[in-house]
Amino acid sequence: LTPVALPRRPRVLALANQKGGVGKTTTAINLGTALAATGEKVLIVDLDPQGNASTGLGIDRKSRKSSTYDVLCGDVGLGQAMQETAVPGLFLAPSTLDLLGVELEIASSKDRAHRLKHAIDELMYDQRCSDLTYVLIDCPPSLSLITINAMTASDAVLVPLQCEFFALEGLSQLLKTVEQVRAGLNPRLAIQGVVLTMYDARNNLSGQVMADVREFLGDKVYETVIPRNVRISEAPSYGKPALLYDLRCSGSQAYLRLASEVIKRERALRAAA
Ligand code: ADP
Ligand code: MG
């Protein structure tokens, strides 16, 4: 008898922060690429109606046949929505503007917060996706039902925090939401870590914010800090992750270091479980 391998759930991380412009999408794309480069098989789930992760990965609107809207409505599986990207080992479930209306559509259903969780649970039984090791969920800039779906489906939350004066403002609300999801919907939800983004070494404020955040959050903050780097902001307009656009730039190198920290933490979490 040949032993049958039990399906293994990928590690699911939600990139969440209700502030816009803090680096959620940039981190989803480039962390996803860096993880894929180290041999992980990664799916990015674009849950933002703006679809920046989809555009940034070169999947234009015309080619988004099935989207995360269809998935949350229960019309297609995540495996069906999943598309290849230019990065080997990196896949995308794109979003469309339809997602703006999804909350109304599912609000009255009992499993409204579990739609994405169920879709990810089913992935393991889809041959094309059963060997995925990571799912990264790019959340919209809100603590809406969409973000609640992401947190309910996730093992952990990864919080991008921009190095700016108001960095910590709003964080307590985000942490409260994590607590609420843990209490009611998903008791295993952890905080994977907080990543400081758009750090500017020439700006004293950036350094001060970094010190404050580390004092407040301790070792939840990754050692890797993502620098403000023009190559990072240029890459999406070419439909490419920064790591493909310019692997040597400081931003790409930082995302490679972040990926190894994320993997290290995942191993530690798994060993402790
Ligand atoms: P969010 O998804 O949280 O709204 P984005 O990832 O879209 O944030 O980033 C907001 C803007 O900042 C984008 O234009 C992006 O290209 C830019 N950006 C993100 N990270 C960096 C960085 N490290 N250096 C320079 N620009 C960045
Ligand atoms: Mg975004």
XYZ file of N, CA, C and O in Angstrom, residues 126-208:
332
model
N -7.958 20.785 -4.397
C -7.831 21.109 -5.820
C -6.398 20.736 -6.221
O -5.437 21.271 -5.680
N -6.271 19.816 -7.175
C -4.943 19.276 -7.509
C -3.922 20.341 -7.879
O -2.756 20.241 -7.547
N -4.395 21.365 -8.584
C -3.497 22.412 -9.050
C -2.904 23.224 -7.882
O -1.872 23.854 -8.012
N -3.608 23.216 -6.767
C -3.204 24.122 -5.681
C -2.851 23.398 -4.390
O -2.553 24.045 -3.391
N -2.913 22.084 -4.385
C -2.739 21.378 -3.114
C -1.320 21.526 -2.568
O -1.091 21.287 -1.391
N -0.371 21.944 -3.411
C 0.988 22.106 -2.895
C 1.356 23.562 -2.600
O 2.520 23.894 -2.414
N 0.348 24.436 -2.529
C 0.634 25.817 -2.115
C 1.166 25.806 -0.690
O 0.676 25.060 0.159
N 2.180 26.626 -0.419
C 2.696 26.684 0.948
C 2.333 27.997 1.652
O 2.266 28.052 2.871
N 2.105 29.059 0.863
C 1.710 30.334 1.461
C 0.555 30.959 0.690
O 0.543 30.939 -0.543
N -0.380 31.530 1.442
C -1.399 32.403 0.850
C -1.236 33.766 1.513
O -1.234 33.859 2.748
N -1.032 34.806 0.714
C -0.927 36.175 1.234
C -2.171 36.938 0.799
O -2.489 36.987 -0.394
N -2.872 37.495 1.762
C -4.109 38.207 1.432
C -3.871 39.711 1.502
O -3.510 40.245 2.552
N -4.061 40.384 0.377
C -3.901 41.839 0.317
C -5.244 42.483 0.660
O -6.180 42.434 -0.133
N -5.333 43.057 1.861
C -6.612 43.602 2.348
C -6.840 45.024 1.859
O -5.896 45.759 1.569
N -8.128 45.433 1.812
C -8.439 46.826 1.485
C -8.126 47.713 2.690
O -7.938 47.209 3.803
N -8.067 49.039 2.486
C -7.781 49.942 3.608
C -9.010 50.203 4.470
O -9.499 51.315 4.557
N -9.509 49.175 5.124
C -10.666 49.329 6.008
C -10.734 48.116 6.924
O -10.034 47.132 6.703
N -11.581 48.219 7.945
C -11.789 47.045 8.810
C -13.181 46.491 8.512
O -13.937 46.129 9.397
N -13.494 46.405 7.240
C -14.815 46.003 6.785
C -14.962 44.480 6.807
O -14.042 43.754 7.175
N -16.118 44.031 6.338
C -16.387 42.589 6.271
C -15.359 41.860 5.397
O -15.045 40.694 5.631
N -14.820 42.548 4.405
C -13.796 41.929 3.558
C -12.548 41.618 4.390
O -12.000 40.519 4.332
N -12.113 42.596 5.171
C -10.936 42.376 6.026
C -11.246 41.328 7.098
O -10.385 40.510 7.442
N -12.457 41.339 7.616
C -12.852 40.325 8.607
C -12.787 38.928 7.963
O -12.338 37.965 8.594
N -13.202 38.803 6.709
C -13.071 37.534 5.993
C -11.605 37.106 5.931
O -11.282 35.935 6.136
N -10.725 38.069 5.641
C -9.296 37.763 5.555
C -8.773 37.269 6.897
O -8.050 36.263 6.978
N -9.148 37.954 7.974
C -8.650 37.569 9.308
C -9.230 36.232 9.762
O -8.570 35.458 10.445
N -10.469 35.979 9.379
C -11.096 34.712 9.758
C -10.426 33.537 9.038
O -10.336 32.433 9.574
N -9.903 33.811 7.844
C -9.293 32.746 7.047
C -7.809 32.544 7.372
O -7.200 31.584 6.902
N -7.223 33.448 8.163
C -5.759 33.493 8.287
C -5.229 32.805 9.538
O -5.911 32.684 10.549
N -3.971 32.384 9.429
C -3.238 31.939 10.610
C -2.707 33.146 11.365
O -2.606 33.120 12.588
N -2.337 34.171 10.627
C -1.724 35.325 11.271
C -1.895 36.579 10.428
O -2.144 36.507 9.232
N -1.734 37.713 11.106
C -1.807 39.006 10.449
C -0.395 39.570 10.349
O 0.398 39.440 11.275
N -0.085 40.161 9.213
C 1.187 40.854 9.020
C 0.839 42.317 8.773
O 0.084 42.618 7.859
N 1.341 43.187 9.620
C 0.934 44.595 9.572
C 2.044 45.476 9.003
O 3.082 45.640 9.636
N 1.857 46.044 7.814
C 2.797 47.044 7.328
C 2.493 48.390 7.992
O 1.337 48.790 8.085
N 3.539 49.037 8.488
C 3.383 50.306 9.193
C 4.329 51.317 8.564
O 5.546 51.087 8.520
N 3.780 52.399 8.065
C 4.630 53.386 7.399
C 5.364 54.238 8.429
O 4.787 54.634 9.438
N 6.651 54.499 8.183
C 7.451 55.339 9.080
C 7.049 56.791 8.928
O 7.697 57.569 8.239
N 5.970 57.180 9.558
C 5.512 58.568 9.507
C 5.005 58.926 10.891
O 4.831 58.049 11.740
N 4.743 60.204 11.078
C 4.430 60.690 12.418
C 3.227 59.976 13.044
O 3.224 59.666 14.227
N 2.219 59.687 12.242
C 1.005 59.082 12.798
C 0.998 57.556 12.696
O -0.047 56.924 12.721
N 2.186 56.968 12.598
C 2.275 55.516 12.357
C 1.445 54.697 13.342
O 0.739 53.763 12.949
N 1.527 55.057 14.619
C 0.880 54.219 15.635
C -0.606 54.519 15.791
O -1.344 53.750 16.397
N -1.004 55.665 15.222
C -2.409 56.029 15.307
C -3.220 55.012 14.493
O -2.880 54.700 13.360
N -4.253 54.497 15.072
C -5.057 53.526 14.335
C -4.621 52.098 14.582
O -5.362 51.159 14.317
N -3.403 51.940 15.109
C -2.927 50.577 15.339
C -3.737 49.891 16.444
O -4.034 48.699 16.360
N -4.126 50.676 17.463
C -4.884 50.061 18.559
C -6.236 49.559 18.054
O -6.727 48.511 18.492
N -6.803 50.280 17.100
C -8.075 49.842 16.527
C -7.895 48.534 15.744
O -8.719 47.627 15.818
N -6.778 48.468 15.031
C -6.485 47.247 14.278
C -6.295 46.066 15.244
O -6.842 44.978 15.033
N -5.541 46.310 16.323
C -5.296 45.233 17.283
C -6.584 44.813 17.978
O -6.781 43.636 18.299
N -7.487 45.785 18.194
C -8.781 45.466 18.803
C -9.591 44.566 17.864
O -10.242 43.623 18.312
N -9.533 44.869 16.583
C -10.256 44.038 15.610
C -9.691 42.617 15.611
O -10.445 41.642 15.570
N -8.360 42.499 15.681
C -7.740 41.168 15.745
C -8.269 40.421 16.978
O -8.632 39.247 16.903
N -8.344 41.122 18.123
C -8.868 40.518 19.354
C -10.310 40.037 19.170
O -10.677 38.946 19.608
N -11.114 40.871 18.510
C -12.523 40.519 18.311
C -12.666 39.300 17.408
O -13.482 38.420 17.669
N -11.833 39.247 16.364
C -11.891 38.094 15.461
C -11.466 36.837 16.222
O -12.065 35.774 16.090
N -10.422 37.000 17.044
C -9.937 35.876 17.843
C -11.029 35.365 18.799
O -11.217 34.166 18.961
N -11.760 36.295 19.392
C -12.780 35.929 20.376
C -13.967 35.235 19.723
O -14.556 34.321 20.298
N -14.336 35.675 18.534
C -15.578 35.176 17.969
C -15.446 34.269 16.761
O -16.240 33.355 16.575
N -14.451 34.516 15.922
C -14.449 33.880 14.607
C -13.262 32.949 14.360
O -13.375 31.966 13.630
N -12.109 33.286 14.933
C -10.895 32.549 14.594
C -9.898 32.580 15.755
O -8.992 33.418 15.786
N -10.052 31.658 16.716
C -9.218 31.703 17.923
C -7.727 31.528 17.666
O -6.914 31.930 18.480
N -7.340 30.980 16.487
C -5.913 30.749 16.293
C -5.196 31.930 15.633
O -3.999 31.880 15.384
N -5.911 33.007 15.384
C -5.300 34.151 14.688
C -4.169 34.776 15.509
O -4.372 35.216 16.630
N -2.974 34.786 14.949
C -1.810 35.368 15.616
C -1.386 36.642 14.900
O -1.918 36.974 13.849
N -0.444 37.366 15.508
C 0.185 38.480 14.786
C 1.549 37.977 14.339
O 2.397 37.670 15.175
N 1.747 37.837 13.032
C 3.043 37.343 12.543
C 4.107 38.377 12.831
O 5.186 38.053 13.313
N 3.792 39.639 12.538
C 4.753 40.689 12.802
C 4.328 42.005 12.187
O 3.342 42.090 11.453
N 5.092 43.022 12.546
C 4.848 44.366 12.041
C 6.079 44.769 11.251
O 7.200 44.667 11.739
N 5.864 45.205 10.010
C 7.008 45.602 9.191
C 6.969 47.108 8.930
O 5.951 47.649 8.492
N 8.051 47.764 9.263
C 8.160 49.197 9.020
C 8.508 49.427 7.556
O 9.436 48.804 7.033
N 7.728 50.308 6.909
C 7.925 50.534 5.476
C 8.284 51.997 5.203
O 8.043 52.869 6.042
N 8.829 52.231 4.035
C 9.159 53.580 3.548
C 10.056 54.335 4.529
O 9.886 55.541 4.764
N 11.006 53.625 5.082
C 11.964 54.228 6.007
C 12.946 55.105 5.230
O 13.494 54.684 4.205
N 13.145 56.306 5.729
C 14.056 57.242 5.068
C 15.184 57.588 6.032
O 14.988 58.319 6.997
N 16.368 57.059 5.766
C 17.507 57.233 6.679
C 17.933 58.693 6.806
O 18.522 59.083 7.807
N 17.604 59.518 5.790
C 18.024 60.924 5.852
C 17.075 61.774 6.678
O 17.323 62.940 6.943
N 15.961 61.155 7.064
C 14.931 61.898 7.763
C 14.931 61.483 9.246
O 14.710 60.327 9.581
N 15.218 62.451 10.137
C 15.267 62.142 11.574
C 13.970 61.545 12.080
O 13.970 60.689 12.960
N 12.860 62.016 11.503
C 11.554 61.544 11.954
C 11.423 60.039 11.763
O 10.923 59.330 12.637
N 11.891 59.540 10.626
C 11.816 58.097 10.351
C 12.479 57.302 11.468
O 11.950 56.309 11.952
N 13.657 57.763 11.885
C 14.394 57.079 12.946
C 13.648 57.132 14.267
O 13.572 56.144 15.010
N 13.054 58.294 14.549
C 12.297 58.463 15.796
C 11.069 57.544 15.805
O 10.780 56.878 16.803
